[in-house]
Amino acid sequence: MTALPSLDDINWNAHHIRDLTYDEHSPPEYFNLTCTYLTKLTINYSRTHRPDAWNHLAELVKRNNNSLQELTICDPSYTTNSAFWTSLSLCLQLRKVSIMQAKLEGSAIQAFWKGCMGLQSLIISGLQVHGVFFGRHRGVFHNMERIELESIKSTRPVDQIQVLRRTPNLRSLHLYGDMGRSVTIPTLTRLLVDGCLPFLESLHIFQTDEFSDDELFSCLQAMSRVTKLAISQCDFGWLHLSSLAGHFQWLKIFAVSGCESVTGAAVQLVLESCPSLKLISAPRIEASVIMNGWRWACLNLKSFLVSIVLDSKEYSIGCQSRMVYVQLARLTQLRVLSIKSAREQETQGLDLRLESGLYQLSSLRKLRFLCYSGTIQHISLEDVQWMREHWQLPIYPVPSRQE
């Protein structure tokens, strides 16, 4: 095992350190580093560390209060103390805090929210709170633009609505798991109608209980602009799509998963109506829809992650592939192309061979990632060599269960 550098050696170069990570291998004396130009601090602990470590880390944060911009904490073992969170309130440049695992109790709860006052981004994916989650804090988070909430366990009821009501400039909201169930779509809609979230334009909701087309329709109607929409487990119907149509000119990301009601026609409508679209991820689109639809408007698309199913009985697999490639070839800014499998038993996917028109994708000079799955391919060495020559990318085949 390589010997760790001494504290003196590190401190000699401390003025060069910008990104610092503590983990279970960091010796106790490392808590006394004299860094003063840190921009990013990551704390990954285990049960072997001393509880007083947070006092030393508080002093480290104070020494970097003019430079620290990002903090990440993953420490399920010890309860963070108020001194540490209070030190964050002194950081003039701090913009992002990510909590993967941490514990709060007593005065640390109030200090935590005080330390978050100047943030632009707050991510909580694992937090245990022994007390009232929001404490006695009454401040408004004027700089907060992005919030991600996944798992918050508290000895008292957690009211996330209090947090959202105090973020008047919030632009991006991510709700996962338990948080997606506790902050319901109707509740979010009421906040929008009440004018509490006038600038919200990015909505990501995953692993939630299913919500209806009517509920999502009202929510999208209440948003003044939608640039990013990512949802799962919803009843995605034409009513929902009609409310999204008013935002097509701004839409940059459209991602739906676990929504069996999403049709190929709906995906096609997004592709041909959204000139600013950068990423699309959807369960499937039929080749017949692509071939018979209008020309796509999303010519600046960078990521295409949709299962293309060859469904025509009139044309051969090679002929359908060739006609689909004509449309894909127009996406000259494409960097990611993932031809997934909508269902495991389906083998009628695109034919990745030159004889089936693959050569038409020579226009995709910026392509950096190609993934195909659920489709048995019979490509030759010539086909592979062509891919490597024209795309210069790694190719990741995902074997079908039938193989």
C-alpha positions as CSV (number, residue, x, y, z in Angstrom):
1,M,0.0,0.0,0.0
2,T,1.4,3.4,-0.9
3,A,2.3,5.5,2.1
4,L,0.2,8.7,2.6
5,P,2.1,12.0,2.5
6,S,2.8,13.7,5.8
7,L,0.8,16.7,7.0
8,D,3.9,18.9,6.5
9,D,4.3,17.8,2.9
10,I,0.6,18.5,2.1
11,N,0.7,21.9,3.9
12,W,3.8,22.9,1.9
13,N,1.6,22.6,-1.2
14,A,-1.7,23.6,0.4
15,H,-2.0,26.8,-1.6
16,H,-2.3,24.7,-4.8
17,I,-5.1,22.5,-3.6
18,R,-8.6,23.4,-5.0
19,D,-10.5,20.1,-4.7
20,L,-10.2,18.2,-1.3
21,T,-11.8,14.9,-0.4
22,Y,-11.9,13.3,3.1
23,D,-12.7,9.6,3.3
24,E,-12.3,6.6,5.6
25,H,-8.6,6.4,4.8
26,S,-7.8,10.0,5.8
27,P,-5.7,10.1,9.1
28,P,-6.9,12.4,11.9
29,E,-4.0,14.8,11.4
30,Y,-5.3,15.6,8.0
31,F,-8.1,17.6,9.6
32,N,-5.5,20.3,10.3
33,L,-4.7,21.1,6.7
34,T,-3.9,24.8,6.1
35,C,-5.6,25.1,2.7
36,T,-7.0,28.5,1.9
37,Y,-8.0,28.3,-1.8
38,L,-10.4,25.4,-1.8
39,T,-13.3,25.6,-4.3
40,K,-14.7,22.1,-3.7
41,L,-14.9,20.0,-0.4
42,T,-16.1,16.4,-0.3
43,I,-16.6,14.6,3.1
44,N,-17.0,10.8,3.0
45,Y,-16.7,9.3,6.4
46,S,-17.2,6.0,8.2
47,R,-17.7,5.0,11.8
48,T,-14.0,5.0,12.5
49,H,-13.7,8.8,12.6
50,R,-13.8,10.9,15.6
51,P,-17.0,12.9,16.4
52,D,-14.9,16.1,17.0
53,A,-13.9,16.0,13.3
54,W,-16.7,18.4,12.5
55,N,-15.1,21.1,14.7
56,H,-11.9,20.8,12.7
57,L,-13.8,20.8,9.4
58,A,-15.6,24.0,10.6
59,E,-12.3,25.7,11.0
60,L,-11.2,24.5,7.5
61,V,-14.3,26.0,6.0
62,K,-13.7,29.3,7.7
63,R,-10.2,29.4,6.3
64,N,-11.7,29.0,2.8
65,N,-14.7,31.2,3.2
66,N,-13.6,33.4,0.3
67,S,-13.1,30.6,-2.2
68,L,-15.3,27.5,-1.3
69,Q,-18.0,27.0,-4.0
70,E,-19.2,23.4,-3.6
71,L,-19.7,21.0,-0.7
72,T,-20.7,17.3,-0.7
73,I,-21.3,15.3,2.5
74,C,-21.8,11.6,2.8
75,D,-21.5,10.6,6.5
76,P,-24.2,8.4,7.9
77,S,-22.2,7.7,11.1
78,Y,-22.0,10.9,13.0
79,T,-24.3,13.8,13.6
80,T,-23.1,17.1,12.1
81,N,-22.8,19.9,14.5
82,S,-24.0,23.5,14.5
83,A,-20.5,24.9,14.4
84,F,-19.9,23.3,11.0
85,W,-23.1,24.6,9.4
86,T,-22.6,28.0,10.9
87,S,-19.2,28.2,9.2
88,L,-20.9,27.7,5.9
89,S,-22.9,30.9,6.3
90,L,-19.6,32.8,6.2
91,C,-18.7,31.4,2.8
92,L,-19.3,34.2,0.3
93,Q,-18.9,32.0,-2.8
94,L,-20.7,28.9,-1.7
95,R,-23.3,28.0,-4.4
96,K,-23.9,24.2,-4.2
97,V,-24.5,21.8,-1.3
98,S,-25.1,18.1,-1.8
99,I,-26.0,15.8,1.1
100,M,-25.9,12.1,0.3
101,Q,-26.1,10.9,3.9
102,A,-26.0,13.0,7.1
103,K,-27.7,13.6,10.4
104,L,-29.1,16.8,11.9
105,E,-30.3,17.4,15.4
106,G,-30.8,20.3,17.9
107,S,-29.2,23.6,17.0
108,A,-27.6,22.1,13.9
109,I,-31.0,22.2,12.2
110,Q,-31.3,25.9,12.4
111,A,-27.6,26.4,11.6
112,F,-28.0,24.1,8.5
113,W,-30.7,26.4,7.0
114,K,-28.7,29.5,7.9
115,G,-25.8,28.0,6.0
116,C,-28.0,27.4,3.0
117,M,-29.2,31.0,2.7
118,G,-26.9,32.0,-0.2
119,L,-27.0,28.7,-2.2
120,Q,-28.1,28.4,-5.8
121,S,-28.4,24.6,-5.6
122,L,-29.4,22.2,-2.8
123,I,-29.4,18.4,-3.3
124,I,-30.6,16.1,-0.5
125,S,-30.7,12.4,-1.2
126,G,-30.3,11.1,2.4
127,L,-30.9,13.1,5.5
128,Q,-32.0,12.2,9.0
129,V,-33.4,15.0,11.2
130,H,-34.1,14.6,14.9
131,G,-36.5,17.4,15.4
132,V,-38.5,19.8,13.3
133,F,-37.1,19.7,9.8
134,F,-37.4,23.4,9.1
135,G,-36.7,24.4,12.6
136,R,-37.5,28.0,13.5
137,H,-36.0,29.3,10.3
138,R,-38.0,32.1,8.6
139,G,-35.6,33.3,5.9
140,V,-36.2,33.4,2.2
141,F,-33.8,31.6,-0.2
142,H,-33.6,34.3,-2.9
143,N,-30.6,32.8,-4.7
144,M,-31.9,29.2,-4.8
145,E,-32.4,28.1,-8.4
146,R,-32.2,24.3,-8.1
147,I,-33.6,21.8,-5.5
148,E,-33.3,18.0,-5.6
149,L,-35.1,16.0,-2.8
150,E,-35.1,12.3,-2.5
151,S,-35.1,10.9,1.1
152,I,-35.6,12.9,4.3
153,K,-36.4,11.1,7.5
154,S,-37.6,13.2,10.5
155,T,-38.9,12.5,13.9
156,R,-41.5,15.2,13.1
157,P,-43.6,15.5,9.9
158,V,-41.6,16.9,7.0
159,D,-43.2,19.8,5.2
160,Q,-41.3,20.4,2.0
161,I,-43.9,22.9,0.9
162,Q,-42.4,25.3,3.4
163,V,-39.1,25.1,1.6
164,L,-40.6,25.6,-1.9
165,R,-42.7,28.6,-0.7
166,R,-39.4,30.3,0.3
167,T,-37.7,29.9,-3.1
168,P,-39.2,32.6,-5.3
169,N,-36.5,32.3,-7.9
170,L,-36.5,28.5,-8.2
171,R,-36.0,27.3,-11.8
172,S,-35.4,23.6,-11.4
173,L,-37.2,21.1,-9.2
174,H,-36.2,17.4,-8.9
175,L,-38.4,15.0,-6.7
176,Y,-37.5,11.4,-6.3
177,G,-38.9,8.4,-4.3
178,D,-40.6,9.5,-1.1
179,M,-40.3,13.2,-1.9
180,G,-42.2,12.6,-5.2
181,R,-45.0,11.1,-3.3
182,S,-45.2,13.7,-0.6
183,V,-45.0,16.7,-2.9
184,T,-48.0,15.8,-5.1
185,I,-48.7,17.3,-8.5
186,P,-51.9,19.1,-7.3
187,T,-49.9,20.7,-4.4
188,L,-47.2,21.8,-6.8
189,T,-49.9,23.2,-9.1
190,R,-51.3,25.3,-6.3
191,L,-47.9,26.8,-5.6
192,L,-47.6,27.7,-9.2
193,V,-51.1,29.2,-9.4
194,D,-50.4,31.2,-6.2
195,G,-47.3,32.7,-7.8
196,C,-44.8,31.1,-5.4
197,L,-42.7,29.6,-8.2
198,P,-43.0,32.1,-11.1
199,F,-39.7,31.1,-12.7
200,L,-39.9,27.3,-12.5
201,E,-39.1,25.9,-15.9
202,S,-37.5,22.5,-15.2
203,L,-39.5,19.7,-13.7
204,H,-38.1,16.2,-12.9
205,I,-40.3,13.7,-11.0
206,F,-39.2,10.1,-10.6
207,Q,-40.3,6.9,-8.8
208,T,-43.6,8.4,-7.6
209,D,-47.1,7.1,-7.4
210,E,-48.9,7.5,-10.7
211,F,-50.5,10.8,-11.3
212,S,-53.2,11.5,-13.9
213,D,-53.1,13.2,-17.2
214,D,-55.5,15.9,-15.8
215,E,-53.2,16.7,-12.9
216,L,-50.1,17.0,-15.1
217,F,-52.1,19.1,-17.6
218,S,-53.0,21.6,-14.9
219,C,-49.4,21.8,-13.7
220,L,-47.9,22.4,-17.1
221,Q,-50.6,25.0,-17.8
222,A,-49.6,26.9,-14.7
223,M,-45.9,27.0,-15.6
224,S,-45.0,30.1,-17.7
225,R,-42.2,28.2,-19.5
226,V,-41.0,24.6,-19.7
227,T,-37.5,23.9,-20.9
228,K,-36.9,20.5,-19.2
229,L,-39.5,17.8,-18.4
230,A,-38.5,14.4,-17.1
231,I,-41.2,12.2,-15.5
232,S,-41.9,8.6,-14.7
233,Q,-44.9,6.4,-13.9
234,C,-47.6,8.7,-15.3
235,D,-50.6,8.5,-17.5
236,F,-49.1,10.3,-20.5
237,G,-52.0,11.2,-22.8
238,W,-52.8,13.7,-25.5
239,L,-54.3,16.1,-22.9
240,H,-50.8,16.3,-21.3
241,L,-49.2,16.7,-24.7
242,S,-51.5,19.6,-25.6
243,S,-50.5,21.5,-22.5
244,L,-46.9,20.9,-23.3
245,A,-47.4,22.2,-26.9
246,G,-47.4,25.7,-25.6
247,H,-43.9,25.2,-24.4
248,F,-42.5,23.5,-27.6
249,Q,-40.5,26.5,-28.6
250,W,-38.5,26.4,-25.4
251,L,-38.3,22.7,-24.6
252,K,-34.7,21.4,-24.4
253,I,-35.1,18.1,-22.6
254,F,-38.0,15.6,-22.9
255,A,-37.6,12.4,-21.0
256,V,-40.4,9.9,-20.0
257,S,-40.0,6.5,-18.5
258,G,-42.4,3.9,-17.2
259,C,-45.2,5.6,-19.1
260,E,-46.7,2.8,-21.3
261,S,-49.3,5.2,-22.7
262,V,-46.6,7.2,-24.5
263,T,-47.2,6.6,-28.2
264,G,-44.8,6.9,-31.2
265,A,-47.0,9.6,-32.6
266,A,-46.5,11.7,-29.5
267,V,-42.7,11.2,-29.7
268,Q,-42.8,12.2,-33.4
269,L,-44.8,15.3,-32.5
270,V,-42.1,16.4,-30.1
271,L,-39.3,15.7,-32.6
272,E,-40.9,17.7,-35.3
273,S,-42.1,20.6,-33.2
274,C,-39.2,21.5,-30.8
275,P,-36.4,23.4,-32.5
276,S,-34.5,23.8,-29.2
277,L,-34.6,20.2,-28.2
278,K,-31.2,18.8,-27.0
279,L,-32.2,15.4,-25.5
280,I,-35.1,13.0,-26.0
281,S,-35.7,9.8,-24.0
282,A,-38.8,7.8,-24.5
283,P,-40.0,4.2,-24.5
284,R,-40.5,3.7,-28.3
285,I,-41.3,5.1,-31.7
286,E,-42.4,3.0,-34.7
287,A,-40.5,3.1,-37.9
288,S,-43.8,3.7,-39.8
289,V,-44.4,6.8,-37.7
290,I,-40.9,8.2,-38.6
291,M,-41.3,7.4,-42.3
292,N,-44.8,8.8,-42.6
293,G,-44.3,11.8,-40.3
294,W,-43.1,15.4,-41.0
295,R,-39.5,16.2,-41.1
296,W,-38.0,16.7,-37.7
297,A,-37.4,20.3,-36.4
298,C,-34.9,19.3,-33.7
299,L,-31.8,19.6,-35.9
300,N,-29.6,20.6,-32.9
301,L,-30.5,17.4,-30.9
302,K,-27.5,15.9,-29.1
303,S,-28.9,12.8,-27.4
304,F,-31.5,10.4,-28.9
305,L,-32.5,7.6,-26.5
306,V,-35.6,6.0,-28.0
307,S,-36.4,2.4,-29.1
308,I,-37.0,2.3,-32.8
309,V,-39.3,-0.6,-33.6
310,L,-39.6,-1.8,-37.2
311,D,-43.3,-2.4,-37.5
312,S,-44.1,-2.3,-41.2
313,K,-45.2,-5.4,-42.9
314,E,-45.0,-3.8,-46.3
315,Y,-41.3,-3.1,-46.3
316,S,-38.3,-5.4,-45.4
317,I,-36.1,-4.8,-42.3
318,G,-33.4,-3.4,-44.5
319,C,-35.7,-1.1,-46.4
320,Q,-37.2,0.3,-43.1
321,S,-33.8,0.8,-41.6
322,R,-32.7,2.7,-44.7
323,M,-35.7,5.1,-44.5
324,V,-35.2,5.7,-40.8
325,Y,-31.5,6.4,-41.4
326,V,-32.4,9.1,-43.8
327,Q,-34.2,10.9,-40.9
328,L,-31.5,10.2,-38.3
329,A,-28.8,11.5,-40.7
330,R,-30.3,15.0,-40.5
331,L,-29.3,15.2,-36.8
332,T,-25.7,16.3,-37.5
333,Q,-25.1,17.5,-33.9
334,L,-25.9,14.1,-32.4
335,R,-23.5,12.9,-29.8
336,V,-25.4,10.0,-28.2
337,L,-27.5,7.5,-30.1
338,S,-29.1,4.8,-28.0
339,I,-31.4,2.4,-29.9
340,K,-32.9,0.6,-26.9
341,S,-35.4,-2.3,-26.8
342,A,-38.9,-1.5,-26.0
343,R,-39.6,-5.1,-25.1
344,E,-37.2,-7.9,-24.5
345,Q,-39.0,-10.3,-27.0
346,E,-38.7,-7.8,-29.8
347,T,-35.9,-8.5,-32.3
348,Q,-37.2,-6.2,-35.1
349,G,-34.9,-3.3,-34.5
350,L,-32.7,-1.3,-36.9
351,D,-30.2,-3.3,-39.0
352,L,-26.8,-1.8,-38.3
353,R,-25.2,-2.8,-41.6
354,L,-24.0,-0.8,-44.6
355,E,-26.2,-2.8,-46.9
356,S,-29.2,-1.5,-45.0
357,G,-28.2,2.1,-45.3
358,L,-26.0,2.6,-42.3
359,Y,-23.6,4.6,-44.6
360,Q,-26.2,7.4,-44.6
361,L,-25.2,8.2,-41.0
362,S,-21.7,9.4,-42.1
363,S,-23.1,12.9,-41.5
364,L,-23.0,12.2,-37.7
365,R,-19.4,13.4,-37.3
366,K,-19.9,14.4,-33.6
367,L,-21.3,11.0,-32.5
368,R,-19.5,9.8,-29.4
369,F,-21.7,7.0,-28.0
370,L,-23.7,4.3,-29.8
371,C,-25.7,1.7,-27.9
372,Y,-28.1,-0.9,-29.2
373,S,-30.0,-3.6,-27.3
374,G,-32.7,-6.2,-27.8
375,T,-31.7,-6.6,-31.5
376,I,-29.7,-9.5,-32.9
377,Q,-27.2,-8.0,-35.3
378,H,-25.2,-9.7,-38.0
379,I,-22.7,-7.0,-38.7
380,S,-19.5,-7.7,-40.6
381,L,-15.9,-6.6,-40.0
382,E,-16.4,-4.1,-42.8
383,D,-19.4,-2.6,-41.0
384,V,-17.4,-2.3,-37.8
385,Q,-14.4,-0.7,-39.5
386,W,-16.7,1.8,-41.2
387,M,-18.2,2.8,-37.8
388,R,-14.7,3.3,-36.3
389,E,-13.6,5.3,-39.2
390,H,-16.5,7.6,-39.4
391,W,-17.5,8.0,-35.8
392,Q,-14.4,7.2,-33.7
393,L,-16.4,6.0,-30.8
394,P,-16.8,3.0,-28.5
395,I,-19.6,0.7,-29.4
396,Y,-21.5,-0.9,-26.5
397,P,-23.8,-3.8,-27.6
398,V,-26.2,-5.0,-24.9
399,P,-26.8,-8.7,-25.5
400,S,-30.4,-9.8,-25.9
401,R,-31.7,-12.5,-23.5
402,Q,-32.5,-14.6,-26.6
403,E,-28.8,-14.9,-27.5
